[in-house]
PDB file of C-alpha atoms in Angstrom:
ATOM      1  CA  MET U   1       0.000   0.000   0.000  1.00  0.00           C
ATOM      2  CA  THR U   2       2.825   2.387   0.900  1.00  0.00           C
ATOM      3  CA  LYS U   3       4.620   1.689  -2.387  1.00  0.00           C
ATOM      4  CA  ARG U   4       1.403   2.358  -4.291  1.00  0.00           C
ATOM      5  CA  ILE U   5       0.874   5.682  -2.535  1.00  0.00           C
ATOM      6  CA  ILE U   6       4.463   6.736  -3.252  1.00  0.00           C
ATOM      7  CA  ARG U   7       4.067   5.707  -6.900  1.00  0.00           C
ATOM      8  CA  ASP U   8       0.816   7.649  -7.240  1.00  0.00           C
ATOM      9  CA  ALA U   9       2.361  10.708  -5.589  1.00  0.00           C
ATOM     10  CA  LEU U  10       5.309  10.655  -7.994  1.00  0.00           C
ATOM     11  CA  LEU U  11       2.959  10.309 -10.969  1.00  0.00           C
ATOM     12  CA  LEU U  12       0.886  13.259  -9.760  1.00  0.00           C
ATOM     13  CA  ILE U  13       3.937  15.458  -9.221  1.00  0.00           C
ATOM     14  CA  LEU U  14       5.633  14.557 -12.511  1.00  0.00           C
ATOM     15  CA  GLY U  15       2.385  14.764 -14.468  1.00  0.00           C
ATOM     16  CA  SER U  16       1.531  18.180 -13.042  1.00  0.00           C
ATOM     17  CA  LEU U  17       5.016  19.515 -13.816  1.00  0.00           C
ATOM     18  CA  LEU U  18       4.969  18.283 -17.431  1.00  0.00           C
ATOM     19  CA  PHE U  19       1.473  19.702 -17.874  1.00  0.00           C
ATOM     20  CA  ALA U  20       2.641  23.138 -16.668  1.00  0.00           C
ATOM     21  CA  ILE U  21       5.705  23.019 -18.928  1.00  0.00           C
ATOM     22  CA  GLY U  22       3.504  22.256 -21.920  1.00  0.00           C
ATOM     23  CA  ILE U  23       1.362  25.316 -21.186  1.00  0.00           C
ATOM     24  CA  ASN U  24       3.987  27.878 -20.150  1.00  0.00           C
ATOM     25  CA  TYR U  25       6.864  26.790 -22.384  1.00  0.00           C
ATOM     26  CA  PHE U  26       5.030  25.935 -25.582  1.00  0.00           C
ATOM     27  CA  SER U  27       1.382  27.072 -25.651  1.00  0.00           C
ATOM     28  CA  ILE U  28       1.440  30.579 -24.174  1.00  0.00           C
ATOM     29  CA  PRO U  29       4.751  31.833 -25.682  1.00  0.00           C
ATOM     30  CA  ASN U  30       3.473  30.847 -29.137  1.00  0.00           C
ATOM     31  CA  ARG U  31      -0.001  32.298 -28.433  1.00  0.00           C
ATOM     32  CA  LEU U  32      -1.689  28.925 -28.713  1.00  0.00           C
ATOM     33  CA  SER U  33      -4.757  28.032 -26.716  1.00  0.00           C
ATOM     34  CA  GLU U  34      -5.830  24.800 -25.064  1.00  0.00           C
ATOM     35  CA  GLY U  35      -9.059  22.995 -24.414  1.00  0.00           C
ATOM     36  CA  GLY U  36     -11.241  22.784 -21.355  1.00  0.00           C
ATOM     37  CA  ILE U  37     -10.655  24.900 -18.283  1.00  0.00           C
ATOM     38  CA  ILE U  38      -6.981  25.454 -19.045  1.00  0.00           C
ATOM     39  CA  GLY U  39      -8.041  26.841 -22.439  1.00  0.00           C
ATOM     40  CA  ILE U  40     -10.261  29.375 -20.705  1.00  0.00           C
ATOM     41  CA  THR U  41      -7.357  30.112 -18.350  1.00  0.00           C
ATOM     42  CA  VAL U  42      -4.991  30.782 -21.256  1.00  0.00           C
ATOM     43  CA  VAL U  43      -7.502  33.057 -22.979  1.00  0.00           C
ATOM     44  CA  THR U  44      -7.988  35.120 -19.811  1.00  0.00           C
ATOM     45  CA  TYR U  45      -4.216  35.495 -19.669  1.00  0.00           C
ATOM     46  CA  TYR U  46      -4.177  36.884 -23.226  1.00  0.00           C
ATOM     47  CA  LEU U  47      -7.059  39.252 -22.470  1.00  0.00           C
ATOM     48  CA  PHE U  48      -6.302  40.434 -18.933  1.00  0.00           C
ATOM     49  CA  GLU U  49      -2.838  38.966 -18.106  1.00  0.00           C
ATOM     50  CA  TRP U  50      -4.323  37.110 -15.165  1.00  0.00           C
ATOM     51  CA  SER U  51      -2.080  34.444 -13.652  1.00  0.00           C
ATOM     52  CA  PRO U  52      -2.818  31.052 -15.301  1.00  0.00           C
ATOM     53  CA  GLY U  53      -1.998  29.270 -12.054  1.00  0.00           C
ATOM     54  CA  LEU U  54      -4.431  31.337 -10.001  1.00  0.00           C
ATOM     55  CA  VAL U  55      -7.271  31.234 -12.541  1.00  0.00           C
ATOM     56  CA  ASN U  56      -6.767  27.491 -13.007  1.00  0.00           C
ATOM     57  CA  PHE U  57      -7.038  26.941  -9.265  1.00  0.00           C
ATOM     58  CA  ILE U  58     -10.205  29.033  -8.886  1.00  0.00           C
ATOM     59  CA  LEU U  59     -12.099  27.575 -11.858  1.00  0.00           C
ATOM     60  CA  ASN U  60     -11.159  23.977 -11.082  1.00  0.00           C
ATOM     61  CA  GLY U  61     -12.062  24.511  -7.440  1.00  0.00           C
ATOM     62  CA  ILE U  62     -15.553  25.556  -8.476  1.00  0.00           C
ATOM     63  CA  LEU U  63     -15.931  22.490 -10.715  1.00  0.00           C
ATOM     64  CA  MET U  64     -14.725  20.193  -7.941  1.00  0.00           C
ATOM     65  CA  VAL U  65     -17.412  21.534  -5.635  1.00  0.00           C
ATOM     66  CA  ILE U  66     -19.971  20.655  -8.319  1.00  0.00           C
ATOM     67  CA  GLY U  67     -18.552  17.289  -9.407  1.00  0.00           C
ATOM     68  CA  TYR U  68     -17.004  15.734  -6.289  1.00  0.00           C
ATOM     69  CA  ARG U  69     -20.100  13.614  -5.590  1.00  0.00           C
ATOM     70  CA  TYR U  70     -19.511  11.631  -8.785  1.00  0.00           C
ATOM     71  CA  PHE U  71     -16.141  10.270  -7.641  1.00  0.00           C
ATOM     72  CA  ASP U  72     -14.929   8.011  -4.887  1.00  0.00           C
ATOM     73  CA  LYS U  73     -12.843   9.352  -2.031  1.00  0.00           C
ATOM     74  CA  LYS U  74      -9.511   8.397  -3.594  1.00  0.00           C
ATOM     75  CA  THR U  75     -10.264  10.026  -6.957  1.00  0.00           C
ATOM     76  CA  THR U  76     -11.563  13.152  -5.241  1.00  0.00           C
ATOM     77  CA  LEU U  77      -8.467  13.407  -3.048  1.00  0.00           C
ATOM     78  CA  TYR U  78      -6.072  12.806  -5.938  1.00  0.00           C
ATOM     79  CA  THR U  79      -7.923  15.310  -8.107  1.00  0.00           C
ATOM     80  CA  LEU U  80      -7.694  17.975  -5.409  1.00  0.00           C
ATOM     81  CA  ILE U  81      -3.965  17.269  -5.074  1.00  0.00           C
ATOM     82  CA  SER U  82      -3.432  17.456  -8.845  1.00  0.00           C
ATOM     83  CA  ILE U  83      -5.349  20.761  -9.045  1.00  0.00           C
ATOM     84  CA  VAL U  84      -3.130  22.234  -6.349  1.00  0.00           C
ATOM     85  CA  LEU U  85       0.037  20.848  -7.989  1.00  0.00           C
ATOM     86  CA  THR U  86      -0.816  21.934 -11.544  1.00  0.00           C
ATOM     87  CA  SER U  87      -1.788  25.406 -10.329  1.00  0.00           C
ATOM     88  CA  ALA U  88       1.430  25.687  -8.299  1.00  0.00           C
ATOM     89  CA  PHE U  89       3.632  24.526 -11.178  1.00  0.00           C
ATOM     90  CA  LEU U  90       1.802  26.848 -13.575  1.00  0.00           C
ATOM     91  CA  ARG U  91       2.521  29.707 -11.192  1.00  0.00           C
ATOM     92  CA  LEU U  92       6.187  28.775 -10.812  1.00  0.00           C
ATOM     93  CA  THR U  93       6.904  28.189 -14.504  1.00  0.00           C
ATOM     94  CA  GLU U  94       5.095  31.334 -15.677  1.00  0.00           C
ATOM     95  CA  MET U  95       7.810  33.409 -13.992  1.00  0.00           C
ATOM     96  CA  LEU U  96      10.419  32.264 -16.519  1.00  0.00           C
ATOM     97  CA  GLU U  97      10.469  34.177 -19.800  1.00  0.00           C
ATOM     98  CA  VAL U  98      10.382  32.014 -22.922  1.00  0.00           C
ATOM     99  CA  GLU U  99      10.793  33.256 -26.484  1.00  0.00           C
ATOM    100  CA  PRO U 100       8.246  32.161 -29.112  1.00  0.00           C
ATOM    101  CA  HIS U 101       9.452  29.240 -31.198  1.00  0.00           C
ATOM    102  CA  PRO U 102      10.027  30.131 -34.867  1.00  0.00           C
ATOM    103  CA  ASP U 103       8.172  26.992 -35.961  1.00  0.00           C
ATOM    104  CA  THR U 104       4.616  27.170 -34.621  1.00  0.00           C
ATOM    105  CA  LEU U 105       3.790  23.647 -35.785  1.00  0.00           C
ATOM    106  CA  LEU U 106       6.715  22.204 -33.851  1.00  0.00           C
ATOM    107  CA  ALA U 107       5.675  24.192 -30.778  1.00  0.00           C
ATOM    108  CA  ALA U 108       2.120  22.852 -31.099  1.00  0.00           C
ATOM    109  CA  LEU U 109       3.368  19.273 -31.342  1.00  0.00           C
ATOM    110  CA  PHE U 110       5.533  19.622 -28.256  1.00  0.00           C
ATOM    111  CA  ALA U 111       2.713  21.336 -26.371  1.00  0.00           C
ATOM    112  CA  GLY U 112       0.515  18.325 -27.158  1.00  0.00           C
ATOM    113  CA  VAL U 113       3.224  15.878 -26.108  1.00  0.00           C
ATOM    114  CA  PHE U 114       3.931  17.526 -22.750  1.00  0.00           C
ATOM    115  CA  VAL U 115       0.289  18.187 -21.878  1.00  0.00           C
ATOM    116  CA  GLY U 116      -0.708  14.679 -23.023  1.00  0.00           C
ATOM    117  CA  ILE U 117       1.996  12.940 -21.008  1.00  0.00           C
ATOM    118  CA  GLY U 118       1.247  15.117 -17.993  1.00  0.00           C
ATOM    119  CA  LEU U 119      -2.491  14.421 -18.013  1.00  0.00           C
ATOM    120  CA  GLY U 120      -1.891  10.759 -18.839  1.00  0.00           C
ATOM    121  CA  LEU U 121       0.294  10.330 -15.754  1.00  0.00           C
ATOM    122  CA  ILE U 122      -2.277  12.116 -13.603  1.00  0.00           C
ATOM    123  CA  PHE U 123      -5.034   9.825 -14.896  1.00  0.00           C
ATOM    124  CA  ARG U 124      -2.777   6.789 -14.438  1.00  0.00           C
ATOM    125  CA  SER U 125      -2.388   7.650 -10.758  1.00  0.00           C
ATOM    126  CA  GLY U 126      -6.169   7.583 -10.350  1.00  0.00           C
ATOM    127  CA  GLY U 127      -6.827  11.318 -10.283  1.00  0.00           C
ATOM    128  CA  THR U 128      -7.862  13.981 -12.769  1.00  0.00           C
ATOM    129  CA  SER U 129      -6.649  17.480 -13.503  1.00  0.00           C
ATOM    130  CA  GLY U 130     -10.120  18.867 -12.893  1.00  0.00           C
ATOM    131  CA  GLY U 131     -12.021  20.893 -15.488  1.00  0.00           C
ATOM    132  CA  SER U 132     -12.685  18.997 -18.677  1.00  0.00           C
ATOM    133  CA  ALA U 133     -11.050  15.961 -17.074  1.00  0.00           C
ATOM    134  CA  ILE U 134     -13.974  15.766 -14.643  1.00  0.00           C
ATOM    135  CA  LEU U 135     -16.433  15.897 -17.536  1.00  0.00           C
ATOM    136  CA  ALA U 136     -14.364  13.304 -19.448  1.00  0.00           C
ATOM    137  CA  ARG U 137     -14.461  10.967 -16.463  1.00  0.00           C
ATOM    138  CA  LEU U 138     -18.254  11.258 -16.390  1.00  0.00           C
ATOM    139  CA  ALA U 139     -18.433  10.554 -20.140  1.00  0.00           C
ATOM    140  CA  ASN U 140     -16.213   7.509 -19.613  1.00  0.00           C
ATOM    141  CA  ALA U 141     -18.429   6.207 -16.809  1.00  0.00           C
ATOM    142  CA  TYR U 142     -21.814   6.771 -18.476  1.00  0.00           C
ATOM    143  CA  TRP U 143     -21.129   6.477 -22.214  1.00  0.00           C
ATOM    144  CA  GLY U 144     -17.942   4.412 -22.354  1.00  0.00           C
ATOM    145  CA  TRP U 145     -15.904   7.116 -24.066  1.00  0.00           C
ATOM    146  CA  SER U 146     -12.145   6.846 -23.673  1.00  0.00           C
ATOM    147  CA  LEU U 147     -10.665   9.628 -21.566  1.00  0.00           C
ATOM    148  CA  GLY U 148      -8.801  10.986 -24.574  1.00  0.00           C
ATOM    149  CA  LYS U 149     -11.970  11.087 -26.689  1.00  0.00           C
ATOM    150  CA  GLY U 150     -13.969  12.839 -23.994  1.00  0.00           C
ATOM    151  CA  ILE U 151     -11.306  15.486 -23.459  1.00  0.00           C
ATOM    152  CA  LEU U 152     -10.889  15.946 -27.212  1.00  0.00           C
ATOM    153  CA  ILE U 153     -14.585  16.727 -27.764  1.00  0.00           C
ATOM    154  CA  ILE U 154     -14.745  19.139 -24.831  1.00  0.00           C
ATOM    155  CA  ASP U 155     -11.495  20.783 -25.881  1.00  0.00           C
ATOM    156  CA  ILE U 156     -12.674  21.351 -29.448  1.00  0.00           C
ATOM    157  CA  ILE U 157     -15.716  23.241 -28.157  1.00  0.00           C
ATOM    158  CA  VAL U 158     -13.513  25.546 -26.060  1.00  0.00           C
ATOM    159  CA  ILE U 159     -10.990  26.036 -28.879  1.00  0.00           C
ATOM    160  CA  LEU U 160     -13.727  27.085 -31.297  1.00  0.00           C
ATOM    161  CA  GLY U 161     -14.660  29.814 -28.844  1.00  0.00           C
ATOM    162  CA  SER U 162     -11.033  30.979 -28.566  1.00  0.00           C
ATOM    163  CA  VAL U 163     -10.790  31.633 -32.320  1.00  0.00           C
ATOM    164  CA  PHE U 164     -11.989  35.196 -31.723  1.00  0.00           C
ATOM    165  CA  ILE U 165      -9.014  35.825 -29.410  1.00  0.00           C
ATOM    166  CA  ILE U 166      -6.066  33.986 -30.977  1.00  0.00           C
ATOM    167  CA  GLY U 167      -7.172  33.917 -34.599  1.00  0.00           C
ATOM    168  CA  GLN U 168      -8.042  31.125 -36.983  1.00  0.00           C
ATOM    169  CA  GLU U 169      -4.474  30.041 -37.773  1.00  0.00           C
ATOM    170  CA  LYS U 170      -3.421  29.696 -34.122  1.00  0.00           C
ATOM    171  CA  ALA U 171      -6.659  27.864 -33.364  1.00  0.00           C
ATOM    172  CA  MET U 172      -5.846  25.297 -36.049  1.00  0.00           C
ATOM    173  CA  TYR U 173      -2.390  24.786 -34.564  1.00  0.00           C
ATOM    174  CA  THR U 174      -4.043  24.391 -31.169  1.00  0.00           C
ATOM    175  CA  LEU U 175      -6.296  21.666 -32.558  1.00  0.00           C
ATOM    176  CA  ILE U 176      -3.173  19.769 -33.631  1.00  0.00           C
ATOM    177  CA  ALA U 177      -1.716  20.089 -30.132  1.00  0.00           C
ATOM    178  CA  VAL U 178      -4.954  18.930 -28.494  1.00  0.00           C
ATOM    179  CA  TYR U 179      -5.306  15.960 -30.860  1.00  0.00           C
ATOM    180  CA  VAL U 180      -1.734  14.826 -30.176  1.00  0.00           C
ATOM    181  CA  GLY U 181      -2.313  15.212 -26.444  1.00  0.00           C
ATOM    182  CA  ALA U 182      -5.530  13.166 -26.547  1.00  0.00           C
ATOM    183  CA  LYS U 183      -3.810  10.297 -28.359  1.00  0.00           C
ATOM    184  CA  ILE U 184      -0.933  10.283 -25.897  1.00  0.00           C
ATOM    185  CA  ILE U 185      -3.377  10.212 -22.973  1.00  0.00           C
ATOM    186  CA  ASP U 186      -5.012   7.084 -24.399  1.00  0.00           C
ATOM    187  CA  VAL U 187      -1.618   5.415 -24.901  1.00  0.00           C
ATOM    188  CA  ILE U 188      -0.531   6.102 -21.323  1.00  0.00           C
ATOM    189  CA  VAL U 189      -3.863   5.215 -19.705  1.00  0.00           C
ATOM    190  CA  GLU U 190      -4.751   2.187 -21.832  1.00  0.00           C
ATOM    191  CA  GLY U 191      -1.217   0.916 -22.453  1.00  0.00           C
ATOM    192  CA  MET U 192       1.353   0.970 -25.211  1.00  0.00           C
ATOM    193  CA  ASN U 193       0.329  -2.400 -26.650  1.00  0.00           C
ATOM    194  CA  GLU U 194      -2.956  -1.992 -28.542  1.00  0.00           C
ATOM    195  CA  ARG U 195      -5.065  -5.127 -28.542  1.00  0.00           C
ATOM    196  CA  VAL U 196      -7.710  -6.532 -30.815  1.00  0.00           C
ATOM    197  CA  ALA U 197     -10.260  -9.279 -30.293  1.00  0.00           C
ATOM    198  CA  VAL U 198     -10.685 -11.682 -33.214  1.00  0.00           C
ATOM    199  CA  LEU U 199     -13.725 -13.915 -33.775  1.00  0.00           C
ATOM    200  CA  ILE U 200     -13.189 -16.673 -36.356  1.00  0.00           C
ATOM    201  CA  ILE U 201     -15.949 -18.712 -38.012  1.00  0.00           C
ATOM    202  CA  SER U 202     -14.458 -21.400 -40.238  1.00  0.00           C
ATOM    203  CA  ASN U 203     -15.465 -24.710 -41.782  1.00  0.00           C
ATOM    204  CA  HIS U 204     -12.138 -26.064 -40.512  1.00  0.00           C
ATOM    205  CA  PRO U 205     -11.988 -24.820 -36.920  1.00  0.00           C
ATOM    206  CA  GLY U 206      -9.808 -27.691 -35.745  1.00  0.00           C
ATOM    207  CA  GLU U 207      -7.066 -26.914 -38.254  1.00  0.00           C
ATOM    208  CA  VAL U 208      -7.189 -23.186 -37.518  1.00  0.00           C
ATOM    209  CA  LEU U 209      -7.027 -23.882 -33.780  1.00  0.00           C
ATOM    210  CA  GLU U 210      -4.050 -26.205 -34.150  1.00  0.00           C
ATOM    211  CA  ARG U 211      -2.146 -23.791 -36.424  1.00  0.00           C
ATOM    212  CA  ILE U 212      -2.621 -20.849 -34.064  1.00  0.00           C
ATOM    213  CA  THR U 213      -1.631 -22.783 -30.953  1.00  0.00           C
ATOM    214  CA  THR U 214       1.456 -24.324 -32.573  1.00  0.00           C
ATOM    215  CA  VAL U 215       2.744 -21.503 -34.781  1.00  0.00           C
ATOM    216  CA  MET U 216       1.710 -18.440 -32.729  1.00  0.00           C
ATOM    217  CA  SER U 217       1.752 -20.234 -29.346  1.00  0.00           C
ATOM    218  CA  ARG U 218      -1.496 -18.514 -28.406  1.00  0.00           C
ATOM    219  CA  GLY U 219      -4.426 -19.792 -26.415  1.00  0.00           C
ATOM    220  CA  LEU U 220      -7.954 -19.496 -27.812  1.00  0.00           C
ATOM    221  CA  THR U 221     -11.477 -19.845 -26.516  1.00  0.00           C
ATOM    222  CA  VAL U 222     -13.819 -22.206 -28.399  1.00  0.00           C
ATOM    223  CA  LEU U 223     -17.451 -21.075 -28.415  1.00  0.00           C
ATOM    224  CA  GLU U 224     -20.419 -23.213 -29.417  1.00  0.00           C
ATOM    225  CA  GLY U 225     -22.612 -21.559 -32.030  1.00  0.00           C
ATOM    226  CA  ARG U 226     -25.455 -22.364 -34.411  1.00  0.00           C
ATOM    227  CA  GLY U 227     -26.147 -21.022 -37.898  1.00  0.00           C
ATOM    228  CA  GLY U 228     -29.209 -18.784 -37.923  1.00  0.00           C
ATOM    229  CA  TYR U 229     -30.299 -19.891 -41.386  1.00  0.00           C
ATOM    230  CA  THR U 230     -29.068 -23.486 -41.624  1.00  0.00           C
ATOM    231  CA  GLY U 231     -29.407 -24.375 -37.934  1.00  0.00           C
ATOM    232  CA  SER U 232     -26.149 -26.322 -38.131  1.00  0.00           C
ATOM    233  CA  SER U 233     -23.759 -26.332 -35.161  1.00  0.00           C
ATOM    234  CA  LYS U 234     -20.508 -24.410 -35.478  1.00  0.00           C
ATOM    235  CA  GLU U 235     -17.395 -23.878 -33.400  1.00  0.00           C
ATOM    236  CA  LEU U 236     -16.353 -20.237 -33.096  1.00  0.00           C
ATOM    237  CA  LEU U 237     -12.789 -19.340 -32.157  1.00  0.00           C
ATOM    238  CA  TYR U 238     -12.091 -16.260 -30.025  1.00  0.00           C
ATOM    239  CA  ILE U 239      -8.637 -14.798 -29.407  1.00  0.00           C
ATOM    240  CA  VAL U 240      -7.135 -11.520 -28.151  1.00  0.00           C
ATOM    241  CA  ILE U 241      -3.821 -10.500 -29.734  1.00  0.00           C
ATOM    242  CA  SER U 242      -1.730  -7.398 -30.359  1.00  0.00           C
ATOM    243  CA  LYS U 243      -2.308  -5.405 -33.543  1.00  0.00           C
ATOM    244  CA  GLN U 244       1.142  -6.371 -34.769  1.00  0.00           C
ATOM    245  CA  GLU U 245       0.010 -10.022 -34.956  1.00  0.00           C
ATOM    246  CA  VAL U 246      -3.131  -9.422 -37.000  1.00  0.00           C
ATOM    247  CA  VAL U 247      -1.488  -9.828 -40.413  1.00  0.00           C
ATOM    248  CA  GLN U 248       0.157 -13.097 -39.391  1.00  0.00           C
ATOM    249  CA  LEU U 249      -3.155 -14.416 -38.072  1.00  0.00           C
ATOM    250  CA  LYS U 250      -5.108 -13.452 -41.196  1.00  0.00           C
ATOM    251  CA  ASN U 251      -2.533 -15.111 -43.456  1.00  0.00           C
ATOM    252  CA  MET U 252      -2.711 -18.335 -41.453  1.00  0.00           C
ATOM    253  CA  ILE U 253      -6.507 -18.419 -41.559  1.00  0.00           C
ATOM    254  CA  ASN U 254      -6.525 -17.685 -45.286  1.00  0.00           C
ATOM    255  CA  ASP U 255      -4.111 -20.568 -45.963  1.00  0.00           C
ATOM    256  CA  ILE U 256      -6.497 -23.006 -44.267  1.00  0.00           C
ATOM    257  CA  ASP U 257      -9.907 -21.618 -45.201  1.00  0.00           C
ATOM    258  CA  GLU U 258     -10.307 -18.836 -47.771  1.00  0.00           C
ATOM    259  CA  ASN U 259     -14.021 -18.630 -46.982  1.00  0.00           C
ATOM    260  CA  ALA U 260     -13.559 -18.153 -43.240  1.00  0.00           C
ATOM    261  CA  TYR U 261     -15.547 -15.322 -41.654  1.00  0.00           C
ATOM    262  CA  VAL U 262     -13.322 -13.166 -39.451  1.00  0.00           C
ATOM    263  CA  THR U 263     -14.295 -10.113 -37.402  1.00  0.00           C
ATOM    264  CA  ILE U 264     -11.732  -7.896 -35.649  1.00  0.00           C
ATOM    265  CA  HIS U 265     -12.559  -5.445 -32.858  1.00  0.00           C
ATOM    266  CA  ASN U 266     -10.427  -2.983 -30.948  1.00  0.00           C
ATOM    267  CA  VAL U 267     -10.082  -3.815 -27.245  1.00  0.00           C
ATOM    268  CA  HIS U 268     -10.018  -0.783 -24.941  1.00  0.00           C
ATOM    269  CA  GLU U 269      -9.393  -2.541 -21.646  1.00  0.00           C
ATOM    270  CA  LEU U 270      -8.456  -5.968 -20.302  1.00  0.00           C
ATOM    271  CA  ILE U 271      -9.109  -7.020 -16.734  1.00  0.00           C
ATOM    272  CA  GLY U 272      -7.579 -10.149 -15.213  1.00  0.00           C
ATOM    273  CA  THR U 273      -4.563 -12.216 -16.186  1.00  0.00           C
ATOM    274  CA  GLY U 274      -6.370 -15.022 -17.976  1.00  0.00           C
ATOM    275  CA  TYR U 275      -7.062 -12.934 -21.070  1.00  0.00           C
ATOM    276  CA  LYS U 276      -3.919 -10.840 -21.111  1.00  0.00           C
ATOM    277  CA  ALA U 277      -3.230  -9.988 -24.749  1.00  0.00           C
ATOM    278  CA  GLY U 278      -0.438 -11.997 -26.245  1.00  0.00           C
ATOM    279  CA  GLN U 279      -0.331 -14.478 -23.387  1.00  0.00           C
ATOM    280  CA  ARG U 280       1.669 -17.425 -24.630  1.00  0.00           C
ATOM    281  CA  LEU U 281       0.992 -21.048 -23.837  1.00  0.00           C
ATOM    282  CA  ARG U 282       3.235 -22.554 -21.184  1.00  0.00           C
TER     283      ARG U 282
END
């Protein structure tokens, strides 16, 4: 338990620092915006030169008062800590003067990378950064959206409103930064190794099963099925593998049965060790 708390604390601190660097070293000096609450914070800085750290703390504090009831005690505590940390790091890093980067596209990419890694680490610890992250968590719980997707949609709405302040060109660069950040969040939260679930319906299930278990050294699940039209019994094969193995699997199936029916679905989350993607037979 102690090791877990220390790990979570380090993730929160590192994530908050990287998030602040992305804003104060890449977004603001290049007059880019952001999405969600931090986007509103950046815009108020451009308009009134209000401290991003202070505005971030106030706005997120208000949202936490509204949304705390939707989270368990741990998530609420970690979110409060991350709000304090991100606001503090924003305040500290805004004191250092940074020159605009001559390549706005490169600045946007790095802003997305730093903000994405920062938020990803915060989410990985079990907290949120507040603001749009709170709304994204709700979307994940009720509609099954990934955290990155939820943040992306909310961020786009805020960015569209910031066009009148930063201009159309900067807003388009900001969209690039936000998109990159959202993808990085999904990678960090859901894992580097993307998985797919494959359902195989073949007239030669035994041969397909044997080839996969011997050549790929993968375990499969055999499901009993029945044809809706013919009423005949069928064996369906189900397997979870990494995306890198899909081509190899399709080639093997095609060699055995060209008429096999194969469906492939992205897997967003795996729970338990029995179905760990890529688990090899022992």
